[in-house]
Amino acid sequence: MSALLETRALSAFYGDFQALFGIDVTVAPGEVIALIGSNGAGKSTFLKSVAGLLRPRSAGQILYRGEPVGGAAAASIVGKGIALVPEGRRLFASLSVEENLLLGAFSKRPGRWNLQSVYSLFPALRERRHHAATALSGGQQQMVAIGRALMSNPDLLMCDELSLGLAPVIVREIYAALPAIVADGMSAIVVEQDVQLARRVSSRFYCFQEGRVSLAGVSAEVSDEAITQAYFGAVA
């Protein structure tokens, strides 16, 4: 099966600082993969590069459905079917829950996700749809951020640190929605600090360390010891 997303020797820079060094990642249609690694390992930089928020060295370093998309504008990337749930949620404080959700639909891609399907997934948002989005609890704000991304009807959903700053019970509630989200064959990339949680929700994983892939494998098969070494050990 051909890859939905493929990166080939992806490099990324913040000015003169190189954050990614030759990253090779593939995501198949309908697959959920996890990116793990410590803070500063390059996970968020990878998602930003794919989402069009950070320009790679060449367009061919990022392929989506076989098409070079590296460096394309973020709005164009959304229109092609890639949506990012950013770290820290990044909601618009001046807008209501429903207005934040509707912003996600600007690309007008067809699909099953609309206000009603998002409210069915997260019933708490229906009750608070006219409230200011940033007045909600952290967990409910995360639901808004996920719902906003889903409103673009993506084929690839990228989630950056969904559990950050949330209580464990809320994290379980957020991740409990993932199977329903990908039930129609959507692919997902999940960046998660909790390694065991990341392995439970994904079929494969990539461990990043110092801007490089230090280990990749099937989530249920790789040993804890190997992951610990890849997570904390020096990159060769």
PDB file of C-alpha atoms in Angstrom:
ATOM      1  CA  MET A   1       0.000   0.000   0.000  1.00  0.00           C
ATOM      2  CA  SER A   2       1.402   3.401  -0.945  1.00  0.00           C
ATOM      3  CA  ALA A   3       2.067   5.875   1.833  1.00  0.00           C
ATOM      4  CA  LEU A   4      -0.347   8.689   2.593  1.00  0.00           C
ATOM      5  CA  LEU A   5       2.503  10.771   4.034  1.00  0.00           C
ATOM      6  CA  GLU A   6       6.215  10.251   3.544  1.00  0.00           C
ATOM      7  CA  THR A   7       9.147  12.366   4.615  1.00  0.00           C
ATOM      8  CA  ARG A   8      12.520  11.801   2.972  1.00  0.00           C
ATOM      9  CA  ALA A   9      15.634  13.005   4.785  1.00  0.00           C
ATOM     10  CA  LEU A  10      13.573  15.889   6.200  1.00  0.00           C
ATOM     11  CA  SER A  11      15.680  18.688   7.638  1.00  0.00           C
ATOM     12  CA  ALA A  12      14.337  21.762   9.391  1.00  0.00           C
ATOM     13  CA  PHE A  13      15.913  24.946  10.695  1.00  0.00           C
ATOM     14  CA  TYR A  14      15.062  27.828  12.995  1.00  0.00           C
ATOM     15  CA  GLY A  15      17.301  30.444  11.474  1.00  0.00           C
ATOM     16  CA  ASP A  16      20.813  28.993  11.646  1.00  0.00           C
ATOM     17  CA  PHE A  17      19.815  26.347  14.200  1.00  0.00           C
ATOM     18  CA  GLN A  18      19.131  22.918  12.709  1.00  0.00           C
ATOM     19  CA  ALA A  19      16.305  21.134  14.525  1.00  0.00           C
ATOM     20  CA  LEU A  20      15.756  18.062  12.312  1.00  0.00           C
ATOM     21  CA  PHE A  21      18.433  15.922  10.670  1.00  0.00           C
ATOM     22  CA  GLY A  22      17.313  13.609   7.864  1.00  0.00           C
ATOM     23  CA  ILE A  23      13.978  12.381   9.214  1.00  0.00           C
ATOM     24  CA  ASP A  24      12.357   9.467   7.322  1.00  0.00           C
ATOM     25  CA  VAL A  25       8.762   8.779   8.392  1.00  0.00           C
ATOM     26  CA  THR A  26       5.889   7.075   6.594  1.00  0.00           C
ATOM     27  CA  VAL A  27       2.185   6.988   7.441  1.00  0.00           C
ATOM     28  CA  ALA A  28      -0.116   4.573   5.622  1.00  0.00           C
ATOM     29  CA  PRO A  29      -3.812   5.280   4.952  1.00  0.00           C
ATOM     30  CA  GLY A  30      -5.833   4.461   8.058  1.00  0.00           C
ATOM     31  CA  GLU A  31      -2.761   4.130  10.276  1.00  0.00           C
ATOM     32  CA  VAL A  32      -2.155   5.738  13.675  1.00  0.00           C
ATOM     33  CA  ILE A  33       1.507   6.314  14.461  1.00  0.00           C
ATOM     34  CA  ALA A  34       3.072   7.864  17.547  1.00  0.00           C
ATOM     35  CA  LEU A  35       6.042  10.182  17.884  1.00  0.00           C
ATOM     36  CA  ILE A  36       7.792   9.898  21.222  1.00  0.00           C
ATOM     37  CA  GLY A  37      10.862  11.556  22.676  1.00  0.00           C
ATOM     38  CA  SER A  38      11.894  14.082  25.294  1.00  0.00           C
ATOM     39  CA  ASN A  39      11.287  17.830  25.165  1.00  0.00           C
ATOM     40  CA  GLY A  40      13.294  19.418  22.376  1.00  0.00           C
ATOM     41  CA  ALA A  41      13.718  16.159  20.453  1.00  0.00           C
ATOM     42  CA  GLY A  42      12.090  17.612  17.328  1.00  0.00           C
ATOM     43  CA  LYS A  43       8.585  16.136  17.454  1.00  0.00           C
ATOM     44  CA  SER A  44       6.691  19.427  17.260  1.00  0.00           C
ATOM     45  CA  THR A  45       9.108  20.720  14.637  1.00  0.00           C
ATOM     46  CA  PHE A  46       8.285  17.690  12.513  1.00  0.00           C
ATOM     47  CA  LEU A  47       4.546  18.389  12.732  1.00  0.00           C
ATOM     48  CA  LYS A  48       5.052  22.080  11.968  1.00  0.00           C
ATOM     49  CA  SER A  49       7.084  21.174   8.882  1.00  0.00           C
ATOM     50  CA  VAL A  50       4.360  18.872   7.585  1.00  0.00           C
ATOM     51  CA  ALA A  51       1.659  21.433   8.393  1.00  0.00           C
ATOM     52  CA  GLY A  52       3.356  24.163   6.368  1.00  0.00           C
ATOM     53  CA  LEU A  53       4.356  26.259   9.366  1.00  0.00           C
ATOM     54  CA  LEU A  54       8.077  25.644   8.862  1.00  0.00           C
ATOM     55  CA  ARG A  55       9.753  25.438   5.463  1.00  0.00           C
ATOM     56  CA  PRO A  56      11.976  22.419   4.739  1.00  0.00           C
ATOM     57  CA  ARG A  57      15.044  22.632   2.520  1.00  0.00           C
ATOM     58  CA  SER A  58      13.155  21.218  -0.488  1.00  0.00           C
ATOM     59  CA  ALA A  59       9.560  20.425  -1.452  1.00  0.00           C
ATOM     60  CA  GLY A  60      10.465  16.791  -2.101  1.00  0.00           C
ATOM     61  CA  GLN A  61      11.357  16.201   1.542  1.00  0.00           C
ATOM     62  CA  ILE A  62       7.622  15.931   2.312  1.00  0.00           C
ATOM     63  CA  LEU A  63       5.332  13.878   0.065  1.00  0.00           C
ATOM     64  CA  TYR A  64       1.566  13.675   0.530  1.00  0.00           C
ATOM     65  CA  ARG A  65      -0.190  11.136  -1.669  1.00  0.00           C
ATOM     66  CA  GLY A  66       3.058  11.088  -3.646  1.00  0.00           C
ATOM     67  CA  GLU A  67       2.960  14.840  -4.304  1.00  0.00           C
ATOM     68  CA  PRO A  68       5.805  17.094  -3.063  1.00  0.00           C
ATOM     69  CA  VAL A  69       4.237  19.524  -0.570  1.00  0.00           C
ATOM     70  CA  GLY A  70       7.212  20.710   1.476  1.00  0.00           C
ATOM     71  CA  GLY A  71       7.080  24.472   1.896  1.00  0.00           C
ATOM     72  CA  ALA A  72       3.476  24.820   0.690  1.00  0.00           C
ATOM     73  CA  ALA A  73       1.368  27.412   2.519  1.00  0.00           C
ATOM     74  CA  ALA A  74      -0.408  26.164   5.648  1.00  0.00           C
ATOM     75  CA  ALA A  75      -3.850  26.941   4.186  1.00  0.00           C
ATOM     76  CA  SER A  76      -2.982  24.867   1.129  1.00  0.00           C
ATOM     77  CA  ILE A  77      -1.878  21.969   3.316  1.00  0.00           C
ATOM     78  CA  VAL A  78      -5.225  22.018   5.166  1.00  0.00           C
ATOM     79  CA  GLY A  79      -7.016  22.049   1.839  1.00  0.00           C
ATOM     80  CA  LYS A  80      -5.133  18.905   0.812  1.00  0.00           C
ATOM     81  CA  GLY A  81      -6.403  17.077   3.893  1.00  0.00           C
ATOM     82  CA  ILE A  82      -3.834  17.547   6.674  1.00  0.00           C
ATOM     83  CA  ALA A  83      -4.940  19.124   9.974  1.00  0.00           C
ATOM     84  CA  LEU A  84      -2.893  19.983  13.069  1.00  0.00           C
ATOM     85  CA  VAL A  85      -4.096  20.076  16.664  1.00  0.00           C
ATOM     86  CA  PRO A  86      -1.327  22.340  17.995  1.00  0.00           C
ATOM     87  CA  GLU A  87       0.430  22.067  21.326  1.00  0.00           C
ATOM     88  CA  GLY A  88      -1.221  24.430  23.776  1.00  0.00           C
ATOM     89  CA  ARG A  89      -4.505  24.378  21.798  1.00  0.00           C
ATOM     90  CA  ARG A  90      -4.131  27.915  20.367  1.00  0.00           C
ATOM     91  CA  LEU A  91      -7.819  28.844  20.565  1.00  0.00           C
ATOM     92  CA  PHE A  92      -9.104  32.322  19.722  1.00  0.00           C
ATOM     93  CA  ALA A  93      -9.983  33.947  23.037  1.00  0.00           C
ATOM     94  CA  SER A  94     -12.347  36.492  21.485  1.00  0.00           C
ATOM     95  CA  LEU A  95     -14.473  33.799  19.834  1.00  0.00           C
ATOM     96  CA  SER A  96     -17.021  31.353  21.203  1.00  0.00           C
ATOM     97  CA  VAL A  97     -16.622  27.593  21.152  1.00  0.00           C
ATOM     98  CA  GLU A  98     -18.807  27.335  18.054  1.00  0.00           C
ATOM     99  CA  GLU A  99     -17.015  30.156  16.268  1.00  0.00           C
ATOM    100  CA  ASN A 100     -13.656  28.462  16.920  1.00  0.00           C
ATOM    101  CA  LEU A 101     -15.044  25.230  15.510  1.00  0.00           C
ATOM    102  CA  LEU A 102     -16.442  26.933  12.408  1.00  0.00           C
ATOM    103  CA  LEU A 103     -13.015  28.396  11.623  1.00  0.00           C
ATOM    104  CA  GLY A 104     -11.841  24.842  11.030  1.00  0.00           C
ATOM    105  CA  ALA A 105     -14.267  24.449   8.133  1.00  0.00           C
ATOM    106  CA  PHE A 106     -12.874  27.294   6.001  1.00  0.00           C
ATOM    107  CA  SER A 107     -11.401  24.897   3.418  1.00  0.00           C
ATOM    108  CA  LYS A 108     -14.890  23.447   2.762  1.00  0.00           C
ATOM    109  CA  ARG A 109     -13.583  19.910   2.293  1.00  0.00           C
ATOM    110  CA  PRO A 110     -16.457  17.405   2.144  1.00  0.00           C
ATOM    111  CA  GLY A 111     -16.741  14.713   4.798  1.00  0.00           C
ATOM    112  CA  ARG A 112     -18.551  13.490   7.856  1.00  0.00           C
ATOM    113  CA  TRP A 113     -17.303  16.126  10.258  1.00  0.00           C
ATOM    114  CA  ASN A 114     -19.527  19.135  10.944  1.00  0.00           C
ATOM    115  CA  LEU A 115     -20.848  20.887  14.032  1.00  0.00           C
ATOM    116  CA  GLN A 116     -23.322  18.117  14.806  1.00  0.00           C
ATOM    117  CA  SER A 117     -20.806  15.277  14.505  1.00  0.00           C
ATOM    118  CA  VAL A 118     -18.276  17.171  16.642  1.00  0.00           C
ATOM    119  CA  TYR A 119     -20.949  17.821  19.275  1.00  0.00           C
ATOM    120  CA  SER A 120     -21.872  14.133  19.189  1.00  0.00           C
ATOM    121  CA  LEU A 121     -18.220  13.233  19.784  1.00  0.00           C
ATOM    122  CA  PHE A 122     -17.836  15.803  22.585  1.00  0.00           C
ATOM    123  CA  PRO A 123     -21.310  16.476  24.098  1.00  0.00           C
ATOM    124  CA  ALA A 124     -19.881  18.921  26.640  1.00  0.00           C
ATOM    125  CA  LEU A 125     -19.110  21.351  23.806  1.00  0.00           C
ATOM    126  CA  ARG A 126     -22.738  21.476  22.668  1.00  0.00           C
ATOM    127  CA  GLU A 127     -23.767  22.716  26.113  1.00  0.00           C
ATOM    128  CA  ARG A 128     -21.061  25.391  26.053  1.00  0.00           C
ATOM    129  CA  ARG A 129     -21.118  26.293  22.373  1.00  0.00           C
ATOM    130  CA  HIS A 130     -21.855  29.983  23.046  1.00  0.00           C
ATOM    131  CA  HIS A 131     -19.242  30.354  25.804  1.00  0.00           C
ATOM    132  CA  ALA A 132     -15.862  31.948  25.182  1.00  0.00           C
ATOM    133  CA  ALA A 133     -13.580  29.065  24.188  1.00  0.00           C
ATOM    134  CA  THR A 134     -10.810  30.020  26.593  1.00  0.00           C
ATOM    135  CA  ALA A 135     -13.281  30.160  29.512  1.00  0.00           C
ATOM    136  CA  LEU A 136     -13.622  26.371  29.367  1.00  0.00           C
ATOM    137  CA  SER A 137     -11.602  23.859  31.358  1.00  0.00           C
ATOM    138  CA  GLY A 138      -8.321  22.665  29.915  1.00  0.00           C
ATOM    139  CA  GLY A 139      -9.838  19.373  28.832  1.00  0.00           C
ATOM    140  CA  GLN A 140     -12.781  21.045  27.133  1.00  0.00           C
ATOM    141  CA  GLN A 141     -10.436  23.472  25.372  1.00  0.00           C
ATOM    142  CA  GLN A 142      -8.541  20.465  24.042  1.00  0.00           C
ATOM    143  CA  MET A 143     -11.831  19.071  22.738  1.00  0.00           C
ATOM    144  CA  VAL A 144     -12.434  22.361  20.922  1.00  0.00           C
ATOM    145  CA  ALA A 145      -8.959  22.207  19.369  1.00  0.00           C
ATOM    146  CA  ILE A 146      -9.551  18.641  18.180  1.00  0.00           C
ATOM    147  CA  GLY A 147     -13.021  19.517  16.920  1.00  0.00           C
ATOM    148  CA  ARG A 148     -11.693  22.540  15.027  1.00  0.00           C
ATOM    149  CA  ALA A 149      -9.169  20.307  13.231  1.00  0.00           C
ATOM    150  CA  LEU A 150     -11.833  17.710  12.450  1.00  0.00           C
ATOM    151  CA  MET A 151     -14.067  20.377  10.924  1.00  0.00           C
ATOM    152  CA  SER A 152     -11.605  20.546   8.010  1.00  0.00           C
ATOM    153  CA  ASN A 153     -12.420  16.872   7.286  1.00  0.00           C
ATOM    154  CA  PRO A 154      -8.782  15.790   7.131  1.00  0.00           C
ATOM    155  CA  ASP A 155      -7.409  12.488   5.911  1.00  0.00           C
ATOM    156  CA  LEU A 156      -4.428  12.972   8.235  1.00  0.00           C
ATOM    157  CA  LEU A 157      -4.918  14.356  11.753  1.00  0.00           C
ATOM    158  CA  MET A 158      -1.763  15.438  13.614  1.00  0.00           C
ATOM    159  CA  CYS A 159      -2.107  15.807  17.392  1.00  0.00           C
ATOM    160  CA  ASP A 160       0.649  17.567  19.337  1.00  0.00           C
ATOM    161  CA  GLU A 161       0.748  16.733  23.059  1.00  0.00           C
ATOM    162  CA  LEU A 162      -2.968  16.214  23.675  1.00  0.00           C
ATOM    163  CA  SER A 163      -2.358  15.302  27.320  1.00  0.00           C
ATOM    164  CA  LEU A 164      -0.198  18.326  28.186  1.00  0.00           C
ATOM    165  CA  GLY A 165      -1.335  19.909  31.452  1.00  0.00           C
ATOM    166  CA  LEU A 166      -4.445  17.751  31.796  1.00  0.00           C
ATOM    167  CA  ALA A 167      -5.505  15.509  34.679  1.00  0.00           C
ATOM    168  CA  PRO A 168      -5.204  11.754  33.989  1.00  0.00           C
ATOM    169  CA  VAL A 169      -8.976  11.237  33.980  1.00  0.00           C
ATOM    170  CA  ILE A 170      -9.343  13.932  31.319  1.00  0.00           C
ATOM    171  CA  VAL A 171      -6.499  12.456  29.269  1.00  0.00           C
ATOM    172  CA  ARG A 172      -8.315   9.110  29.246  1.00  0.00           C
ATOM    173  CA  GLU A 173     -11.501  10.840  28.091  1.00  0.00           C
ATOM    174  CA  ILE A 174      -9.688  12.634  25.267  1.00  0.00           C
ATOM    175  CA  TYR A 175      -7.945   9.500  24.017  1.00  0.00           C
ATOM    176  CA  ALA A 176     -11.131   7.448  24.336  1.00  0.00           C
ATOM    177  CA  ALA A 177     -12.465   9.517  21.434  1.00  0.00           C
ATOM    178  CA  LEU A 178      -9.585   8.561  19.113  1.00  0.00           C
ATOM    179  CA  PRO A 179     -11.033   5.245  17.846  1.00  0.00           C
ATOM    180  CA  ALA A 180     -14.252   7.004  16.800  1.00  0.00           C
ATOM    181  CA  ILE A 181     -12.251   9.735  15.078  1.00  0.00           C
ATOM    182  CA  VAL A 182     -10.235   7.333  12.927  1.00  0.00           C
ATOM    183  CA  ALA A 183     -13.050   4.804  12.440  1.00  0.00           C
ATOM    184  CA  ASP A 184     -13.640   5.854   8.828  1.00  0.00           C
ATOM    185  CA  GLY A 185     -10.034   5.275   7.812  1.00  0.00           C
ATOM    186  CA  MET A 186      -8.481   8.581   8.830  1.00  0.00           C
ATOM    187  CA  SER A 187      -4.755   8.448   9.558  1.00  0.00           C
ATOM    188  CA  ALA A 188      -3.266  10.112  12.624  1.00  0.00           C
ATOM    189  CA  ILE A 189       0.098  11.139  14.031  1.00  0.00           C
ATOM    190  CA  VAL A 190       0.078  11.449  17.807  1.00  0.00           C
ATOM    191  CA  VAL A 191       2.885  13.225  19.666  1.00  0.00           C
ATOM    192  CA  GLU A 192       2.769  12.046  23.264  1.00  0.00           C
ATOM    193  CA  GLN A 193       5.193  12.258  26.217  1.00  0.00           C
ATOM    194  CA  ASP A 194       3.553   9.286  27.959  1.00  0.00           C
ATOM    195  CA  VAL A 195       5.316   6.443  26.160  1.00  0.00           C
ATOM    196  CA  GLN A 196       2.988   3.674  27.308  1.00  0.00           C
ATOM    197  CA  LEU A 197      -0.079   5.661  26.321  1.00  0.00           C
ATOM    198  CA  ALA A 198       1.487   6.433  22.947  1.00  0.00           C
ATOM    199  CA  ARG A 199       2.138   2.733  22.350  1.00  0.00           C
ATOM    200  CA  ARG A 200      -1.415   1.760  23.293  1.00  0.00           C
ATOM    201  CA  VAL A 201      -3.061   4.108  20.810  1.00  0.00           C
ATOM    202  CA  SER A 202      -0.700   3.528  17.862  1.00  0.00           C
ATOM    203  CA  SER A 203       0.276   0.693  15.559  1.00  0.00           C
ATOM    204  CA  ARG A 204       3.832   1.958  15.027  1.00  0.00           C
ATOM    205  CA  PHE A 205       6.068   4.571  16.646  1.00  0.00           C
ATOM    206  CA  TYR A 206       9.097   6.704  15.922  1.00  0.00           C
ATOM    207  CA  CYS A 207      11.338   7.829  18.775  1.00  0.00           C
ATOM    208  CA  PHE A 208      13.038  11.185  18.202  1.00  0.00           C
ATOM    209  CA  GLN A 209      16.238  12.169  19.953  1.00  0.00           C
ATOM    210  CA  GLU A 210      18.179  15.344  19.212  1.00  0.00           C
ATOM    211  CA  GLY A 211      16.404  15.865  15.907  1.00  0.00           C
ATOM    212  CA  ARG A 212      16.980  12.346  14.617  1.00  0.00           C
ATOM    213  CA  VAL A 213      15.003   9.099  14.625  1.00  0.00           C
ATOM    214  CA  SER A 214      16.707   6.973  17.255  1.00  0.00           C
ATOM    215  CA  LEU A 215      14.290   4.024  17.041  1.00  0.00           C
ATOM    216  CA  ALA A 216      11.223   2.985  15.043  1.00  0.00           C
ATOM    217  CA  GLY A 217       9.073  -0.103  15.290  1.00  0.00           C
ATOM    218  CA  VAL A 218       5.773  -1.814  15.940  1.00  0.00           C
ATOM    219  CA  SER A 219       4.325  -0.356  19.131  1.00  0.00           C
ATOM    220  CA  ALA A 220       3.327  -3.679  20.676  1.00  0.00           C
ATOM    221  CA  GLU A 221       6.588  -5.472  19.881  1.00  0.00           C
ATOM    222  CA  VAL A 222       9.534  -3.266  20.861  1.00  0.00           C
ATOM    223  CA  SER A 223      10.842  -3.767  24.395  1.00  0.00           C
ATOM    224  CA  ASP A 224      10.678  -1.119  27.099  1.00  0.00           C
ATOM    225  CA  GLU A 225      14.456  -1.368  27.439  1.00  0.00           C
ATOM    226  CA  ALA A 226      15.039  -0.558  23.777  1.00  0.00           C
ATOM    227  CA  ILE A 227      12.696   2.416  23.965  1.00  0.00           C
ATOM    228  CA  THR A 228      14.353   3.721  27.129  1.00  0.00           C
ATOM    229  CA  GLN A 229      17.754   3.551  25.445  1.00  0.00           C
ATOM    230  CA  ALA A 230      16.456   5.312  22.340  1.00  0.00           C
ATOM    231  CA  TYR A 231      14.652   7.924  24.412  1.00  0.00           C
ATOM    232  CA  PHE A 232      17.571   8.890  26.647  1.00  0.00           C
ATOM    233  CA  GLY A 233      20.699   7.455  24.993  1.00  0.00           C
ATOM    234  CA  ALA A 234      23.081   9.356  22.783  1.00  0.00           C
ATOM    235  CA  VAL A 235      22.400   9.330  19.077  1.00  0.00           C
ATOM    236  CA  ALA A 236      25.175   7.645  17.127  1.00  0.00           C
TER     237      ALA A 236
END
